[in-house]
Tab-separated table of C-alpha atoms in Angstrom:
chain	number	residue	atom	x	y	z
A	1148	MET	CA	59.379	-48.489	110.723
A	1149	ILE	CA	59.655	-47.944	106.948
A	1150	VAL	CA	56.288	-47.289	105.308
A	1151	MET	CA	56.183	-48.318	101.647
A	1152	LEU	CA	54.332	-45.696	99.618
A	1153	ASN	CA	55.503	-46.555	96.128
A	1154	TYR	CA	52.928	-49.152	95.147
A	1155	LEU	CA	49.723	-48.857	93.154
A	1156	CYS	CA	46.518	-50.463	94.432
A	1157	ILE	CA	44.279	-51.741	91.623
A	1158	HIS	CA	40.514	-52.025	91.954
A	1159	ASP	CA	38.249	-53.390	89.214
A	1160	LEU	CA	34.589	-52.642	89.835
A	1161	ASN	CA	33.473	-54.089	86.480
A	1162	ARG	CA	30.157	-52.639	85.266
A	1163	ILE	CA	28.722	-50.296	87.840
A	1164	SER	CA	26.532	-47.215	88.055
A	1165	TYR	CA	28.218	-43.841	88.034
A	1166	LYS	CA	26.921	-42.952	91.501
A	1167	GLU	CA	28.240	-46.154	93.050
A	1168	ALA	CA	31.673	-45.611	91.504
A	1169	PHE	CA	31.726	-42.002	92.690
A	1170	LEU	CA	31.003	-43.076	96.257
A	1171	PHE	CA	33.827	-45.613	96.000
A	1172	GLN	CA	36.195	-42.853	94.855
A	1173	THR	CA	35.233	-40.407	97.570
A	1174	ASP	CA	35.565	-43.081	100.235
A	1175	LEU	CA	39.092	-43.862	99.017
A	1176	ARG	CA	39.962	-40.172	98.871
A	1177	ASN	CA	38.737	-39.628	102.437
A	1178	ARG	CA	40.629	-42.663	103.727
A	1179	ILE	CA	43.821	-41.367	102.114
A	1180	LYS	CA	43.275	-37.921	103.670
A	1181	GLN	CA	42.785	-39.505	107.110
A	1182	GLY	CA	45.916	-41.626	106.763
A	1183	GLN	CA	43.908	-44.849	106.668
A	1184	SER	CA	45.000	-45.932	103.190
A	1185	THR	CA	48.020	-45.959	100.947
A	1186	PRO	CA	48.256	-42.938	98.618
A	1187	PHE	CA	47.926	-44.389	95.103
A	1188	HIS	CA	44.847	-46.166	93.759
A	1189	LEU	CA	43.676	-46.952	90.228
A	1190	VAL	CA	39.981	-47.838	89.921
A	1191	TYR	CA	38.686	-49.484	86.731
A	1192	CYS	CA	35.058	-49.744	85.744
A	1193	GLU	CA	32.545	-49.629	82.927
A	1194	HIS	CA	29.455	-47.555	83.433
A	1195	TYR	CA	25.902	-47.994	82.343
A	1196	PRO	CA	25.136	-45.264	79.758
A	1197	VAL	CA	25.528	-41.892	81.455
A	1198	LEU	CA	26.247	-38.302	80.501
A	1199	THR	CA	28.358	-36.464	83.057
A	1200	LYS	CA	28.423	-32.675	83.136
A	1201	GLY	CA	31.611	-31.170	84.535
A	1202	ARG	CA	32.220	-27.748	86.049
A	1203	ASN	CA	32.758	-26.160	82.611
A	1204	PHE	CA	29.534	-27.525	81.142
A	1205	GLU	CA	27.759	-25.250	78.667
A	1206	ILE	CA	24.079	-25.837	78.050
A	1207	GLU	CA	24.456	-25.857	74.256
A	1208	SER	CA	26.623	-28.970	74.600
A	1209	MET	CA	23.401	-30.926	75.160
A	1210	PRO	CA	21.139	-29.577	72.411
A	1211	TYR	CA	18.111	-31.637	73.432
A	1212	PRO	CA	16.037	-31.589	76.617
A	1213	ASP	CA	17.011	-34.015	79.367
A	1214	GLU	CA	13.964	-36.142	78.557
A	1215	PHE	CA	15.431	-36.891	75.120
A	1216	TYR	CA	18.429	-38.627	76.709
A	1217	LEU	CA	16.487	-40.228	79.543
A	1218	GLU	CA	14.138	-41.864	77.052
A	1219	LYS	CA	17.212	-43.535	75.547
A	1220	ASN	CA	18.062	-44.955	79.001
A	1221	ILE	CA	20.960	-42.549	79.430
A	1222	THR	CA	21.219	-41.078	82.910
A	1223	ILE	CA	22.542	-37.565	83.507
A	1224	GLU	CA	24.856	-36.575	86.353
A	1225	ASN	CA	26.331	-33.251	87.452
A	1226	VAL	CA	29.909	-33.910	88.551
A	1227	ASP	CA	32.665	-31.968	90.284
A	1228	ARG	CA	35.458	-32.583	87.810
A	1229	GLY	CA	36.825	-30.195	85.210
A	1230	GLY	CA	35.574	-30.205	81.625
A	1231	GLY	CA	32.186	-30.232	79.961
A	1232	VAL	CA	29.793	-33.024	79.071
A	1233	THR	CA	31.021	-36.463	78.110
A	1234	PHE	CA	29.643	-39.958	77.769
A	1235	HIS	CA	30.519	-43.065	79.743
A	1236	GLY	CA	29.136	-46.471	78.934
A	1237	PRO	CA	29.744	-50.100	78.033
A	1238	GLY	CA	32.881	-50.769	76.019
A	1239	GLN	CA	34.653	-47.745	77.455
A	1240	ILE	CA	37.315	-48.138	80.112
A	1241	THR	CA	36.744	-45.550	82.800
A	1242	ALA	CA	39.827	-45.383	84.979
A	1243	TYR	CA	39.801	-43.283	88.128
A	1244	PHE	CA	43.144	-42.174	89.536
A	1245	ILE	CA	42.936	-41.563	93.282
A	1246	PHE	CA	46.426	-40.198	93.857
A	1247	ASP	CA	47.818	-38.185	96.750
A	1248	LEU	CA	49.888	-35.560	95.007
A	1249	ASN	CA	51.295	-34.525	98.377
A	1250	GLN	CA	53.431	-37.675	97.997
A	1251	THR	CA	54.593	-36.872	94.454
A	1252	LYS	CA	54.431	-33.538	92.638
A	1253	LYS	CA	51.777	-30.928	93.401
A	1254	ASP	CA	51.309	-29.856	89.810
A	1255	ILE	CA	47.917	-30.351	88.142
A	1256	HIS	CA	49.125	-29.769	84.590
A	1257	TYR	CA	51.980	-32.206	85.062
A	1258	PHE	CA	49.584	-34.817	86.468
A	1259	ILE	CA	47.230	-34.521	83.485
A	1260	HIS	CA	50.231	-34.671	81.129
A	1261	GLN	CA	51.245	-37.950	82.786
A	1262	LEU	CA	47.757	-39.416	82.329
A	1263	GLU	CA	47.906	-38.524	78.656
A	1264	GLU	CA	51.325	-40.171	78.437
A	1265	ILE	CA	49.930	-43.415	79.866
A	1266	VAL	CA	47.239	-43.603	77.182
A	1267	ILE	CA	49.605	-42.599	74.360
A	1268	ASN	CA	52.018	-45.368	75.348
A	1269	CYS	CA	49.178	-47.866	75.672
A	1270	LEU	CA	48.017	-47.096	72.130
A	1271	LYS	CA	51.553	-47.549	70.798
A	1272	ASP	CA	51.290	-51.199	71.810
A	1273	PHE	CA	48.391	-51.471	69.363
A	1274	GLN	CA	50.457	-49.733	66.657
A	1275	VAL	CA	48.283	-46.627	66.973
A	1276	ILE	CA	50.033	-43.262	66.909
A	1277	ALA	CA	48.281	-40.891	69.295
A	1278	ASN	CA	49.016	-37.341	70.330
A	1279	ARG	CA	48.080	-34.454	72.586
A	1280	HIS	CA	46.051	-31.500	71.384
A	1281	ALA	CA	47.693	-28.087	71.303
A	1282	ILE	CA	44.952	-26.567	73.471
A	1283	ASN	CA	42.600	-29.232	74.809
A	1284	THR	CA	43.287	-32.049	77.245
A	1285	GLY	CA	42.868	-35.691	76.339
A	1286	VAL	CA	44.405	-38.043	73.797
A	1287	TRP	CA	43.777	-37.782	70.081
A	1288	VAL	CA	44.343	-39.933	67.013
A	1289	LYS	CA	44.810	-37.444	64.207
A	1290	ASP	CA	41.901	-35.038	64.732
A	1291	GLU	CA	39.630	-37.432	66.637
A	1292	LYS	CA	39.492	-37.766	70.404
A	1293	ILE	CA	39.869	-41.281	71.765
A	1294	CYS	CA	40.328	-40.522	75.456
A	1295	ALA	CA	38.767	-37.782	77.561
A	1296	ILE	CA	40.377	-36.632	80.799
A	1297	GLY	CA	38.527	-34.903	83.619
A	1298	ILE	CA	40.086	-34.558	87.054
A	1299	GLY	CA	39.049	-33.171	90.413
A	1300	PHE	CA	41.242	-32.456	93.431
A	1301	LYS	CA	40.607	-32.093	97.132
A	1302	HIS	CA	43.471	-31.548	99.575
A	1303	TRP	CA	45.726	-32.337	96.571
A	1304	ILE	CA	44.209	-35.813	96.284
A	1305	SER	CA	43.008	-36.486	92.755
A	1306	TYR	CA	39.814	-38.237	91.786
A	1307	HIS	CA	37.871	-38.825	88.565
A	1308	GLY	CA	40.140	-39.751	85.636
A	1309	ILE	CA	39.927	-40.931	82.045
A	1310	GLY	CA	37.272	-42.242	79.674
A	1311	PHE	CA	39.109	-44.384	77.113
A	1312	ASN	CA	36.972	-45.499	74.169
A	1313	ILE	CA	37.788	-49.107	73.341
A	1314	ASN	CA	34.623	-50.867	72.114
A	1315	THR	CA	32.304	-47.938	72.817
A	1316	ASP	CA	29.192	-47.541	70.677
A	1317	MET	CA	30.010	-44.145	69.203
A	1318	LYS	CA	26.377	-43.324	68.420
A	1319	TYR	CA	26.056	-42.038	71.986
A	1320	PHE	CA	28.263	-39.063	71.096
A	1321	ASN	CA	26.048	-37.977	68.209
A	1322	ASP	CA	23.586	-36.082	70.384
A	1323	ILE	CA	26.078	-34.085	72.463
A	1324	ILE	CA	29.022	-31.777	71.886
A	1325	PRO	CA	31.702	-33.807	73.726
A	1326	CYS	CA	33.715	-31.735	76.180
A	1327	GLY	CA	32.078	-28.644	74.673
A	1328	LEU	CA	34.311	-28.864	71.592
A	1329	LYS	CA	32.393	-28.178	68.404
A	1330	ASN	CA	33.255	-29.797	65.093
A	1331	ILE	CA	35.520	-32.478	66.522
A	1332	GLY	CA	35.368	-36.207	65.958
A	1333	VAL	CA	35.469	-38.935	68.548
A	1334	THR	CA	36.687	-42.442	67.931
A	1335	SER	CA	37.401	-45.791	69.573
A	1336	LEU	CA	40.234	-48.293	69.421
A	1337	LYS	CA	37.950	-50.855	67.801
A	1338	ARG	CA	37.046	-48.383	65.060
A	1339	ILE	CA	40.660	-47.386	64.427
A	1340	LEU	CA	41.768	-51.013	64.151
A	1341	HIS	CA	38.800	-51.848	61.876
A	1342	SER	CA	38.199	-54.826	64.132
A	1343	SER	CA	35.119	-56.983	63.678
A	1344	GLU	CA	35.663	-58.360	67.189
A	1345	ASN	CA	35.684	-56.476	70.455
A	1346	ILE	CA	39.076	-55.574	71.878
A	1347	ASN	CA	39.889	-57.433	75.103
A	1348	LEU	CA	39.297	-54.863	77.828
A	1349	ASP	CA	41.360	-56.778	80.381
A	1350	LEU	CA	44.354	-56.602	78.046
A	1351	VAL	CA	43.973	-52.828	77.743
A	1352	LYS	CA	43.660	-52.507	81.521
A	1353	GLU	CA	46.876	-54.470	81.957
A	1354	LYS	CA	48.637	-52.045	79.643
A	1355	ILE	CA	47.213	-49.002	81.432
A	1356	THR	CA	48.376	-50.449	84.751
A	1357	PHE	CA	51.841	-51.172	83.373
A	1358	TYR	CA	52.296	-47.657	82.012
A	1359	ALA	CA	50.788	-46.053	85.122
A	1360	ASN	CA	53.411	-47.819	87.206
A	1361	GLN	CA	56.151	-46.866	84.763
A	1362	THR	CA	55.085	-43.238	84.380
A	1363	PHE	CA	54.646	-42.566	88.091
A	1364	LYS	CA	57.506	-44.873	89.109
A	1365	LEU	CA	55.272	-47.161	91.128
A	1366	GLN	CA	54.764	-50.909	91.249
A	1367	ASN	CA	51.757	-53.184	91.638
A	1368	LYS	CA	50.868	-54.012	95.218
A	1369	ASN	CA	50.595	-57.670	94.251
A	1370	ASP	CA	54.101	-57.529	92.800
A	1371	MET	CA	55.304	-56.828	96.337
A	1372	GLY	CA	53.791	-60.043	97.659
A	1373	GLU	CA	50.798	-58.312	99.225
A	1374	ASN	CA	47.066	-58.906	98.775
């Protein structure tokens, strides 16, 4: 029997709490580890306003007490990905890559480089020139960060992923030091394009999916005639 491993399963959870999405990720990761699922999954969602604090979180990155953020209806979560504090919320595409690197290339830096490449290529389709930072992960437009990347691994299976600012209300970043990087700007695709209308999130997801397949040399499961 030939087992096809080269397809990408797409899940769109729409707007969902961070905790619910995390449980979905860990369930997928465990099923992959146990051989009960195919090895490549891409999970899309939007979160309700939440600050997530990664393993490299520094307390000065949140200069106000927790109550300050909670009173603004922003939840706070400690998470097991790399990086510092970042914001997730409506208008941002959060895309979780649940990939079994045992089936591809067991190289964390290469994997993150590929995620950056996906976003850079996606932005090209909107005539936006984006780049990598010399030191810090993520995708940047000039000196402003448009996409944060924070990844975790267990048994070489990745989880967590990217926070790609599309229509995000950027005021949420004013009260934190995103990713622990002082004196940097953050931006969104809507802001860069000077658009009075929201960007179609489904269109951006389609582009992310296309470039994920291209970059990792995969294909959509549905393109193979499967459900």
